[in-house]
mmCIF file of C-alpha atoms in Angstrom:
data_model
loop_
_atom_site.group_PDB
_atom_site.id
_atom_site.type_symbol
_atom_site.label_atom_id
_atom_site.label_comp_id
_atom_site.label_asym_id
_atom_site.label_seq_id
_atom_site.Cartn_x
_atom_site.Cartn_y
_atom_site.Cartn_z
ATOM 1 C CA UNK A 4 20.268 20.803 -1.896
ATOM 2 C CA UNK A 5 19.105 17.311 -0.543
ATOM 3 C CA UNK A 6 16.254 17.089 -2.949
ATOM 4 C CA UNK A 7 18.448 17.900 -5.884
ATOM 5 C CA UNK A 8 21.145 15.409 -4.816
ATOM 6 C CA UNK A 9 18.536 12.668 -4.302
ATOM 7 C CA UNK A 10 17.275 13.218 -7.917
ATOM 8 C CA UNK A 11 20.901 13.148 -9.115
ATOM 9 C CA UNK A 12 21.367 9.766 -7.287
ATOM 10 C CA UNK A 13 18.180 8.284 -8.770
ATOM 11 C CA UNK A 14 19.118 9.333 -12.330
ATOM 12 C CA UNK A 15 22.726 8.049 -11.816
ATOM 13 C CA UNK A 16 21.415 4.686 -10.638
ATOM 14 C CA UNK A 17 19.175 4.426 -13.607
ATOM 15 C CA UNK A 18 22.067 5.165 -15.936
ATOM 16 C CA UNK A 19 24.583 2.998 -14.161
ATOM 17 C CA UNK A 20 22.575 -0.135 -13.860
ATOM 18 C CA UNK A 21 22.625 -1.123 -17.645
ATOM 19 C CA UNK A 22 26.408 -0.610 -17.571
ATOM 20 C CA UNK A 23 26.787 -2.787 -14.475
ATOM 21 C CA UNK A 24 24.578 -5.415 -16.141
ATOM 22 C CA UNK A 25 27.052 -5.663 -19.088
ATOM 23 C CA UNK A 26 29.954 -5.687 -16.641
ATOM 24 C CA UNK A 27 28.395 -8.540 -14.660
ATOM 25 C CA UNK A 28 28.149 -10.696 -17.720
ATOM 26 C CA UNK A 29 31.719 -9.886 -18.735
ATOM 27 C CA UNK A 30 33.228 -10.988 -15.393
ATOM 28 C CA UNK A 31 30.923 -13.929 -14.936
ATOM 29 C CA UNK A 32 28.958 -12.526 -12.028
ATOM 30 C CA UNK A 33 25.839 -14.350 -12.947
ATOM 31 C CA UNK A 34 23.069 -16.348 -11.120
ATOM 32 C CA UNK A 35 22.248 -19.743 -12.565
ATOM 33 C CA UNK A 36 18.835 -21.401 -11.972
ATOM 34 C CA UNK A 37 18.671 -24.327 -9.519
ATOM 35 C CA UNK A 38 16.116 -26.123 -7.385
ATOM 36 C CA UNK A 39 16.119 -23.327 -4.689
ATOM 37 C CA UNK A 40 15.938 -20.439 -7.146
ATOM 38 C CA UNK A 41 12.668 -18.884 -8.395
ATOM 39 C CA UNK A 42 14.167 -17.516 -11.727
ATOM 40 C CA UNK A 43 14.399 -19.826 -14.702
ATOM 41 C CA UNK A 44 17.265 -18.208 -16.754
ATOM 42 C CA UNK A 45 20.753 -17.052 -16.125
ATOM 43 C CA UNK A 46 20.649 -13.558 -14.582
ATOM 44 C CA UNK A 47 23.406 -10.938 -14.069
ATOM 45 C CA UNK A 48 23.825 -10.073 -10.503
ATOM 46 C CA UNK A 49 26.170 -7.253 -9.118
ATOM 47 C CA UNK A 50 23.365 -4.805 -9.386
ATOM 48 C CA UNK A 51 24.311 -3.448 -6.018
ATOM 49 C CA UNK A 52 27.334 -1.870 -7.565
ATOM 50 C CA UNK A 53 25.092 0.673 -9.296
ATOM 51 C CA UNK A 54 23.448 1.553 -5.978
ATOM 52 C CA UNK A 55 26.836 1.886 -4.392
ATOM 53 C CA UNK A 56 28.170 4.181 -7.076
ATOM 54 C CA UNK A 57 25.101 6.412 -7.016
ATOM 55 C CA UNK A 58 25.350 6.561 -3.313
ATOM 56 C CA UNK A 59 28.973 7.617 -3.542
ATOM 57 C CA UNK A 60 28.072 10.392 -5.998
ATOM 58 C CA UNK A 61 25.544 11.670 -3.572
ATOM 59 C CA UNK A 62 27.951 11.597 -0.718
ATOM 60 C CA UNK A 63 30.540 13.484 -2.771
ATOM 61 C CA UNK A 64 27.967 16.139 -3.686
ATOM 62 C CA UNK A 65 26.646 16.770 -0.095
ATOM 63 C CA UNK A 66 29.858 15.798 1.826
ATOM 64 C CA UNK A 67 28.222 15.332 5.291
ATOM 65 C CA UNK A 68 30.449 16.919 7.780
ATOM 66 C CA UNK A 69 30.463 14.229 10.574
ATOM 67 C CA UNK A 70 33.481 12.485 12.109
ATOM 68 C CA UNK A 71 32.134 9.109 11.058
ATOM 69 C CA UNK A 72 31.167 9.788 7.499
ATOM 70 C CA UNK A 73 34.327 8.426 5.919
ATOM 71 C CA UNK A 74 34.490 5.513 8.273
ATOM 72 C CA UNK A 75 31.038 4.499 6.991
ATOM 73 C CA UNK A 76 32.187 4.909 3.426
ATOM 74 C CA UNK A 77 35.289 2.944 4.039
ATOM 75 C CA UNK A 78 33.378 0.131 5.699
ATOM 76 C CA UNK A 79 31.006 0.158 2.662
ATOM 77 C CA UNK A 80 33.913 -0.313 0.351
ATOM 78 C CA UNK A 81 34.937 -3.449 2.228
ATOM 79 C CA UNK A 82 31.416 -4.746 2.223
ATOM 80 C CA UNK A 83 31.002 -4.049 -1.584
ATOM 81 C CA UNK A 84 34.258 -5.838 -2.295
ATOM 82 C CA UNK A 85 33.061 -8.887 -0.227
ATOM 83 C CA UNK A 86 29.766 -9.005 -2.129
ATOM 84 C CA UNK A 87 31.402 -8.527 -5.554
ATOM 85 C CA UNK A 88 33.868 -11.490 -4.957
ATOM 86 C CA UNK A 89 30.897 -13.543 -3.700
ATOM 87 C CA UNK A 90 28.851 -12.765 -6.831
ATOM 88 C CA UNK A 91 31.814 -13.760 -9.025
ATOM 89 C CA UNK A 92 33.201 -16.921 -7.278
ATOM 90 C CA UNK A 93 30.867 -17.658 -4.362
ATOM 91 C CA UNK A 94 32.988 -17.180 -1.279
ATOM 92 C CA UNK A 95 32.799 -19.591 1.630
ATOM 93 C CA UNK A 96 30.465 -18.453 4.544
ATOM 94 C CA UNK A 97 33.646 -17.945 6.731
ATOM 95 C CA UNK A 98 35.159 -15.451 4.220
ATOM 96 C CA UNK A 99 31.928 -13.584 3.739
ATOM 97 C CA UNK A 100 31.495 -13.264 7.519
ATOM 98 C CA UNK A 101 35.126 -12.059 7.715
ATOM 99 C CA UNK A 102 34.408 -9.308 5.188
ATOM 100 C CA UNK A 103 31.427 -8.251 7.202
ATOM 101 C CA UNK A 104 33.264 -8.215 10.494
ATOM 102 C CA UNK A 105 36.117 -6.153 8.995
ATOM 103 C CA UNK A 106 33.606 -3.654 7.562
ATOM 104 C CA UNK A 107 31.735 -3.447 10.811
ATOM 105 C CA UNK A 108 34.965 -2.932 12.894
ATOM 106 C CA UNK A 109 35.963 -0.017 10.584
ATOM 107 C CA UNK A 110 32.798 1.696 11.543
ATOM 108 C CA UNK A 111 32.885 0.770 15.183
ATOM 109 C CA UNK A 112 36.579 1.576 15.967
ATOM 110 C CA UNK A 113 37.502 4.237 13.339
ATOM 111 C CA UNK A 114 34.129 5.914 13.270
ATOM 112 C CA UNK A 115 33.435 5.323 16.997
ATOM 113 C CA UNK A 116 29.911 4.136 16.258
ATOM 114 C CA UNK A 117 28.878 2.010 19.251
ATOM 115 C CA UNK A 118 25.933 1.133 21.504
ATOM 116 C CA UNK A 119 27.509 2.334 24.759
ATOM 117 C CA UNK A 120 24.523 2.432 27.159
ATOM 118 C CA UNK A 121 20.699 2.498 27.250
ATOM 119 C CA UNK A 122 18.365 4.342 29.716
ATOM 120 C CA UNK A 123 15.690 2.032 31.204
ATOM 121 C CA UNK A 124 12.117 3.109 30.851
ATOM 122 C CA UNK A 125 11.375 3.132 34.646
ATOM 123 C CA UNK A 126 14.681 4.735 35.622
ATOM 124 C CA UNK A 127 18.337 3.640 35.684
ATOM 125 C CA UNK A 128 20.919 3.014 32.969
ATOM 126 C CA UNK A 129 22.589 -0.046 31.572
ATOM 127 C CA UNK A 130 26.304 0.705 30.718
ATOM 128 C CA UNK A 131 27.588 -1.895 28.229
ATOM 129 C CA UNK A 132 31.359 -1.126 28.818
ATOM 130 C CA UNK A 133 33.482 -3.786 27.190
ATOM 131 C CA UNK A 134 30.418 -5.344 25.677
ATOM 132 C CA UNK A 135 29.713 -2.301 23.610
ATOM 133 C CA UNK A 136 31.959 -3.388 20.663
ATOM 134 C CA UNK A 137 30.692 -6.954 20.381
ATOM 135 C CA UNK A 138 27.019 -5.959 20.781
ATOM 136 C CA UNK A 139 27.423 -3.343 18.062
ATOM 137 C CA UNK A 140 29.347 -5.895 15.830
ATOM 138 C CA UNK A 141 26.506 -8.348 16.383
ATOM 139 C CA UNK A 142 23.849 -5.883 15.390
ATOM 140 C CA UNK A 143 25.690 -4.710 12.166
ATOM 141 C CA UNK A 144 26.479 -8.375 11.016
ATOM 142 C CA UNK A 145 22.981 -9.618 12.018
ATOM 143 C CA UNK A 146 21.061 -6.916 10.093
ATOM 144 C CA UNK A 147 23.503 -7.188 7.058
ATOM 145 C CA UNK A 148 22.625 -10.897 6.765
ATOM 146 C CA UNK A 149 18.958 -10.402 7.516
ATOM 147 C CA UNK A 150 18.561 -8.271 4.407
ATOM 148 C CA UNK A 151 20.644 -10.752 2.403
ATOM 149 C CA UNK A 152 18.248 -13.601 3.477
ATOM 150 C CA UNK A 153 15.134 -11.920 2.156
ATOM 151 C CA UNK A 154 16.740 -11.303 -1.317
ATOM 152 C CA UNK A 155 14.819 -14.191 -2.950
ATOM 153 C CA UNK A 156 12.384 -12.488 -5.310
ATOM 154 C CA UNK A 157 12.562 -9.754 -7.928
ATOM 155 C CA UNK A 158 12.599 -6.335 -6.213
ATOM 156 C CA UNK A 159 11.941 -7.888 -2.749
ATOM 157 C CA UNK A 160 15.171 -6.776 -0.886
ATOM 158 C CA UNK A 161 15.425 -3.441 -2.713
ATOM 159 C CA UNK A 162 11.787 -2.551 -1.974
ATOM 160 C CA UNK A 163 11.888 -3.606 1.631
ATOM 161 C CA UNK A 164 15.159 -1.783 2.123
ATOM 162 C CA UNK A 165 13.630 1.333 0.524
ATOM 163 C CA UNK A 166 10.648 1.252 2.919
ATOM 164 C CA UNK A 167 13.053 0.880 5.866
ATOM 165 C CA UNK A 168 15.190 3.784 4.544
ATOM 166 C CA UNK A 169 12.229 6.038 4.036
ATOM 167 C CA UNK A 170 10.962 5.235 7.516
ATOM 168 C CA UNK A 171 14.417 5.936 9.018
ATOM 169 C CA UNK A 172 14.809 9.237 7.125
ATOM 170 C CA UNK A 173 11.326 10.369 8.291
ATOM 171 C CA UNK A 174 12.000 9.534 11.926
ATOM 172 C CA UNK A 175 15.435 11.029 11.788
ATOM 173 C CA UNK A 176 13.862 14.250 10.476
ATOM 174 C CA UNK A 177 11.450 14.242 13.421
ATOM 175 C CA UNK A 178 14.374 13.747 15.791
ATOM 176 C CA UNK A 179 16.501 16.494 14.124
ATOM 177 C CA UNK A 180 19.313 13.902 13.109
ATOM 178 C CA UNK A 181 20.491 15.623 9.840
ATOM 179 C CA UNK A 182 23.182 13.089 9.037
ATOM 180 C CA UNK A 183 20.839 10.112 8.937
ATOM 181 C CA UNK A 184 18.292 12.164 6.931
ATOM 182 C CA UNK A 185 20.824 12.940 4.276
ATOM 183 C CA UNK A 186 22.481 9.545 4.048
ATOM 184 C CA UNK A 187 19.312 7.562 4.186
ATOM 185 C CA UNK A 188 17.739 9.821 1.506
ATOM 186 C CA UNK A 189 20.508 9.495 -1.089
ATOM 187 C CA UNK A 190 20.707 5.709 -0.479
ATOM 188 C CA UNK A 191 16.916 5.513 -0.829
ATOM 189 C CA UNK A 192 16.904 7.277 -4.220
ATOM 190 C CA UNK A 193 19.896 5.270 -5.420
ATOM 191 C CA UNK A 194 18.109 1.976 -4.514
ATOM 192 C CA UNK A 195 14.847 3.279 -6.153
ATOM 193 C CA UNK A 196 16.675 3.958 -9.415
ATOM 194 C CA UNK A 197 17.945 0.294 -9.383
ATOM 195 C CA UNK A 198 14.472 -0.970 -8.556
ATOM 196 C CA UNK A 199 13.364 0.254 -11.952
ATOM 197 C CA UNK A 200 15.327 -2.652 -13.375
ATOM 198 C CA UNK A 201 14.898 -5.023 -10.494
ATOM 199 C CA UNK A 202 11.164 -5.186 -10.007
ATOM 200 C CA UNK A 203 9.391 -8.170 -11.564
ATOM 201 C CA UNK A 204 10.258 -9.188 -14.199
ATOM 202 C CA UNK A 205 13.850 -8.270 -13.098
ATOM 203 C CA UNK A 206 16.505 -7.514 -15.762
ATOM 204 C CA UNK A 207 19.298 -7.694 -13.114
ATOM 205 C CA UNK A 208 19.667 -8.934 -9.477
ATOM 206 C CA UNK A 209 21.450 -6.797 -6.857
ATOM 207 C CA UNK A 210 23.361 -9.928 -5.862
ATOM 208 C CA UNK A 211 25.220 -10.191 -2.512
ATOM 209 C CA UNK A 212 26.925 -6.928 -3.626
ATOM 210 C CA UNK A 213 23.707 -5.022 -3.093
ATOM 211 C CA UNK A 214 22.059 -7.064 -0.334
ATOM 212 C CA UNK A 215 25.140 -6.980 1.921
ATOM 213 C CA UNK A 216 25.641 -3.251 1.156
ATOM 214 C CA UNK A 217 22.056 -2.245 1.933
ATOM 215 C CA UNK A 218 21.896 -4.386 5.043
ATOM 216 C CA UNK A 219 25.247 -2.975 6.223
ATOM 217 C CA UNK A 220 24.189 0.702 5.625
ATOM 218 C CA UNK A 221 20.761 0.274 7.180
ATOM 219 C CA UNK A 222 22.276 -1.348 10.323
ATOM 220 C CA UNK A 223 24.759 1.600 10.607
ATOM 221 C CA UNK A 224 22.037 4.282 10.009
ATOM 222 C CA UNK A 225 19.803 2.639 12.670
ATOM 223 C CA UNK A 226 22.687 2.967 15.144
ATOM 224 C CA UNK A 227 23.342 6.528 14.225
ATOM 225 C CA UNK A 228 19.774 7.455 14.429
ATOM 226 C CA UNK A 229 18.625 5.687 17.654
ATOM 227 C CA UNK A 230 21.704 4.783 19.737
ATOM 228 C CA UNK A 231 22.402 5.793 23.312
ATOM 229 C CA UNK A 232 18.940 6.800 24.104
ATOM 230 C CA UNK A 233 16.400 4.420 25.734
ATOM 231 C CA UNK A 234 15.270 0.848 25.531
ATOM 232 C CA UNK A 235 12.205 2.155 23.730
ATOM 233 C CA UNK A 236 14.287 4.032 21.092
ATOM 234 C CA UNK A 237 16.493 0.980 20.668
ATOM 235 C CA UNK A 238 13.479 -1.066 19.717
ATOM 236 C CA UNK A 239 12.436 1.334 16.963
ATOM 237 C CA UNK A 240 15.009 0.063 14.378
ATOM 238 C CA UNK A 241 13.999 -3.523 15.251
ATOM 239 C CA UNK A 242 10.363 -2.719 14.366
ATOM 240 C CA UNK A 243 11.306 -0.812 11.263
ATOM 241 C CA UNK A 244 13.335 -3.858 10.070
ATOM 242 C CA UNK A 245 10.467 -6.239 11.185
ATOM 243 C CA UNK A 246 10.290 -8.165 7.925
ATOM 244 C CA UNK A 247 13.995 -9.242 7.526
ATOM 245 C CA UNK A 248 14.477 -9.658 11.289
ATOM 246 C CA UNK A 249 11.349 -11.861 11.728
ATOM 247 C CA UNK A 250 12.201 -13.942 8.600
ATOM 248 C CA UNK A 251 15.712 -14.541 9.945
ATOM 249 C CA UNK A 252 14.431 -15.242 13.400
ATOM 250 C CA UNK A 253 11.896 -17.826 12.269
ATOM 251 C CA UNK A 254 14.491 -19.348 9.840
ATOM 252 C CA UNK A 255 16.613 -20.097 12.901
ATOM 253 C CA UNK A 256 13.578 -21.494 14.807
ATOM 254 C CA UNK A 257 12.535 -23.597 11.710
ATOM 255 C CA UNK A 258 16.065 -25.150 11.416
ATOM 256 C CA UNK A 259 16.149 -25.946 15.162
ATOM 257 C CA UNK A 260 12.584 -27.472 15.100
ATOM 258 C CA UNK A 261 13.436 -29.441 11.856
ATOM 259 C CA UNK A 262 16.899 -30.406 13.260
ATOM 260 C CA UNK A 263 18.799 -28.869 10.447
ATOM 261 C CA UNK A 264 22.097 -26.892 10.540
ATOM 262 C CA UNK A 265 21.668 -23.079 10.896
ATOM 263 C CA UNK A 266 23.486 -22.550 7.581
ATOM 264 C CA UNK A 267 21.375 -25.006 5.698
ATOM 265 C CA UNK A 268 19.537 -23.352 2.739
ATOM 266 C CA UNK A 269 15.816 -24.063 2.287
ATOM 267 C CA UNK A 270 12.767 -22.887 0.415
ATOM 268 C CA UNK A 271 10.635 -21.991 3.458
ATOM 269 C CA UNK A 272 11.335 -18.251 3.838
ATOM 270 C CA UNK A 273 8.389 -15.774 3.951
ATOM 271 C CA UNK A 274 8.312 -15.264 0.173
ATOM 272 C CA UNK A 275 8.431 -19.052 -0.449
ATOM 273 C CA UNK A 276 5.409 -19.633 1.885
ATOM 274 C CA UNK A 277 3.318 -17.001 0.166
ATOM 275 C CA UNK A 278 4.221 -18.373 -3.308
ATOM 276 C CA UNK A 279 3.054 -21.859 -2.084
ATOM 277 C CA UNK A 280 -0.216 -20.296 -0.918
ATOM 278 C CA UNK A 281 -0.891 -19.452 -4.576
ATOM 279 C CA UNK A 282 0.178 -15.767 -4.706
ATOM 280 C CA UNK A 283 1.948 -14.799 -7.945
ATOM 281 C CA UNK A 284 5.527 -13.519 -7.899
ATOM 282 C CA UNK A 285 4.479 -9.894 -8.057
ATOM 283 C CA UNK A 286 1.609 -10.297 -5.566
ATOM 284 C CA UNK A 287 4.021 -11.923 -3.060
ATOM 285 C CA UNK A 288 6.398 -9.005 -3.336
ATOM 286 C CA UNK A 289 3.647 -6.467 -2.969
ATOM 287 C CA UNK A 290 2.204 -8.274 0.101
ATOM 288 C CA UNK A 291 5.660 -8.225 1.679
ATOM 289 C CA UNK A 292 6.024 -4.443 0.760
ATOM 290 C CA UNK A 293 2.608 -3.892 2.515
ATOM 291 C CA UNK A 294 3.787 -5.781 5.699
ATOM 292 C CA UNK A 295 7.107 -3.807 5.673
ATOM 293 C CA UNK A 296 5.013 -0.562 5.407
ATOM 294 C CA UNK A 297 2.861 -1.632 8.400
ATOM 295 C CA UNK A 298 6.009 -2.212 10.447
ATOM 296 C CA UNK A 299 7.177 1.309 9.447
ATOM 297 C CA UNK A 300 3.843 2.752 10.605
ATOM 298 C CA UNK A 301 4.042 0.724 13.813
ATOM 299 C CA UNK A 302 7.546 2.168 14.511
ATOM 300 C CA UNK A 303 6.209 5.656 13.989
ATOM 301 C CA UNK A 304 3.256 5.023 16.439
ATOM 302 C CA UNK A 305 5.654 3.265 18.807
ATOM 303 C CA UNK A 306 8.055 6.263 18.910
ATOM 304 C CA UNK A 307 5.202 8.647 19.899
ATOM 305 C CA UNK A 308 3.678 6.408 22.582
ATOM 306 C CA UNK A 309 4.265 6.555 26.314
ATOM 307 C CA UNK A 310 5.978 3.607 28.113
ATOM 308 C CA UNK A 311 2.724 1.575 28.655
ATOM 309 C CA UNK A 312 1.466 2.453 25.214
ATOM 310 C CA UNK A 313 4.807 1.377 23.724
ATOM 311 C CA UNK A 314 4.550 -2.012 25.640
ATOM 312 C CA UNK A 315 1.039 -2.500 24.292
ATOM 313 C CA UNK A 316 2.260 -1.828 20.661
ATOM 314 C CA UNK A 317 5.015 -4.325 21.151
ATOM 315 C CA UNK A 318 2.430 -6.932 22.434
ATOM 316 C CA UNK A 319 0.128 -6.401 19.514
ATOM 317 C CA UNK A 320 3.073 -6.640 17.032
ATOM 318 C CA UNK A 321 4.377 -9.865 18.575
ATOM 319 C CA UNK A 322 0.896 -11.409 18.633
ATOM 320 C CA UNK A 323 0.161 -10.493 15.062
ATOM 321 C CA UNK A 324 3.542 -11.788 13.882
ATOM 322 C CA UNK A 325 2.994 -15.202 15.676
ATOM 323 C CA UNK A 326 -0.630 -15.645 14.201
ATOM 324 C CA UNK A 327 0.764 -14.724 10.754
ATOM 325 C CA UNK A 328 3.704 -17.051 10.942
ATOM 326 C CA UNK A 329 1.502 -20.016 12.130
ATOM 327 C CA UNK A 330 -1.045 -19.283 9.294
ATOM 328 C CA UNK A 331 1.463 -19.445 6.499
ATOM 329 C CA UNK A 332 3.639 -22.304 7.985
ATOM 330 C CA UNK A 333 6.780 -20.304 8.249
ATOM 331 C CA UNK A 334 8.285 -22.712 10.801
ATOM 332 C CA UNK A 335 6.482 -25.867 9.459
ATOM 333 C CA UNK A 336 2.919 -26.946 8.772
ATOM 334 C CA UNK A 337 2.526 -28.488 12.179
ATOM 335 C CA UNK A 338 3.803 -25.321 14.159
ATOM 336 C CA UNK A 339 0.594 -23.857 15.269
ATOM 337 C CA UNK A 340 0.542 -23.539 19.071
ATOM 338 C CA UNK A 341 -1.336 -20.302 19.272
ATOM 339 C CA UNK A 342 -3.827 -21.135 16.568
ATOM 340 C CA UNK A 343 -4.584 -24.452 18.162
ATOM 341 C CA UNK A 344 -5.114 -22.792 21.558
ATOM 342 C CA UNK A 345 -7.497 -20.264 19.932
ATOM 343 C CA UNK A 346 -9.397 -23.137 18.138
ATOM 344 C CA UNK A 347 -9.500 -25.122 21.298
ATOM 345 C CA UNK A 348 -10.861 -22.207 23.216
ATOM 346 C CA UNK A 349 -13.514 -21.547 20.628
ATOM 347 C CA UNK A 350 -14.689 -25.134 20.739
ATOM 348 C CA UNK A 351 -15.081 -25.134 24.570
ATOM 349 C CA UNK A 352 -17.330 -22.216 24.386
#
């Protein structure tokens, strides 16, 4: 049933995307070129609407029997409306944030999806109590915006999200979490159908409608798949979402180092750095796909490791990220503390 429904979602997305493209032009949901944009012509956005409709079709076919199913769907409606209004008229950051918070609260309060406690690796438990709701809210809003921030090249956000969804579905299958397997799978195939039109050279962008929706759903699925277990399990979704989380984290560091407001836009995200290094548009996207896949593989290895093995994996990941960030100048050209230390050590030998 799941395989058939996934195929239906894929076909539905392929059929819906051209219709959404026409609708985007009709209502003025277009993206005009400017000094920060990579594209050179007016492009329709709103492509996320095709993903959403296909996902809804899959949900209606399978009808997952879980108490939070319709809370998740209701929250996704709010996030889709927020994205659509932003694609049409560019909402203020405060209004966009408000829409995300409302969507998250529907899932948290109505669906009762919360990070309530974690078991520590060497014994003991941390109960979050009243902090449960704000921590869950912070996670959902944070991941939602992280996916939105990497939506800068044709097929980038859709591809990275697809890799994350595939990893989540696979790990949920290993853990026996049927709900996440089903929901992540139908969203995966809905996204892949859209990617047919969105991969370089793109015929349509997903816009904030798609980026916010995918980020929102991925954040919720990660909570449903890995909540209330251990510190180790809580780290798994962070590793799976390594690309958007790392890009967002270093964007914050970059703006602090360069003394810029956190909301200030720039052209120094991961994909911008790779483009400046001479990689083509398509090569840059494929490189980031490969990095996202490595994070997915690392999450799989991490999930099977014992405590000390898991700690070692985390150490290797952090070291590799730092060296990569310094090598491509993700913070700025002068930020190379680790590389300078390595170079200095080599000279002293």
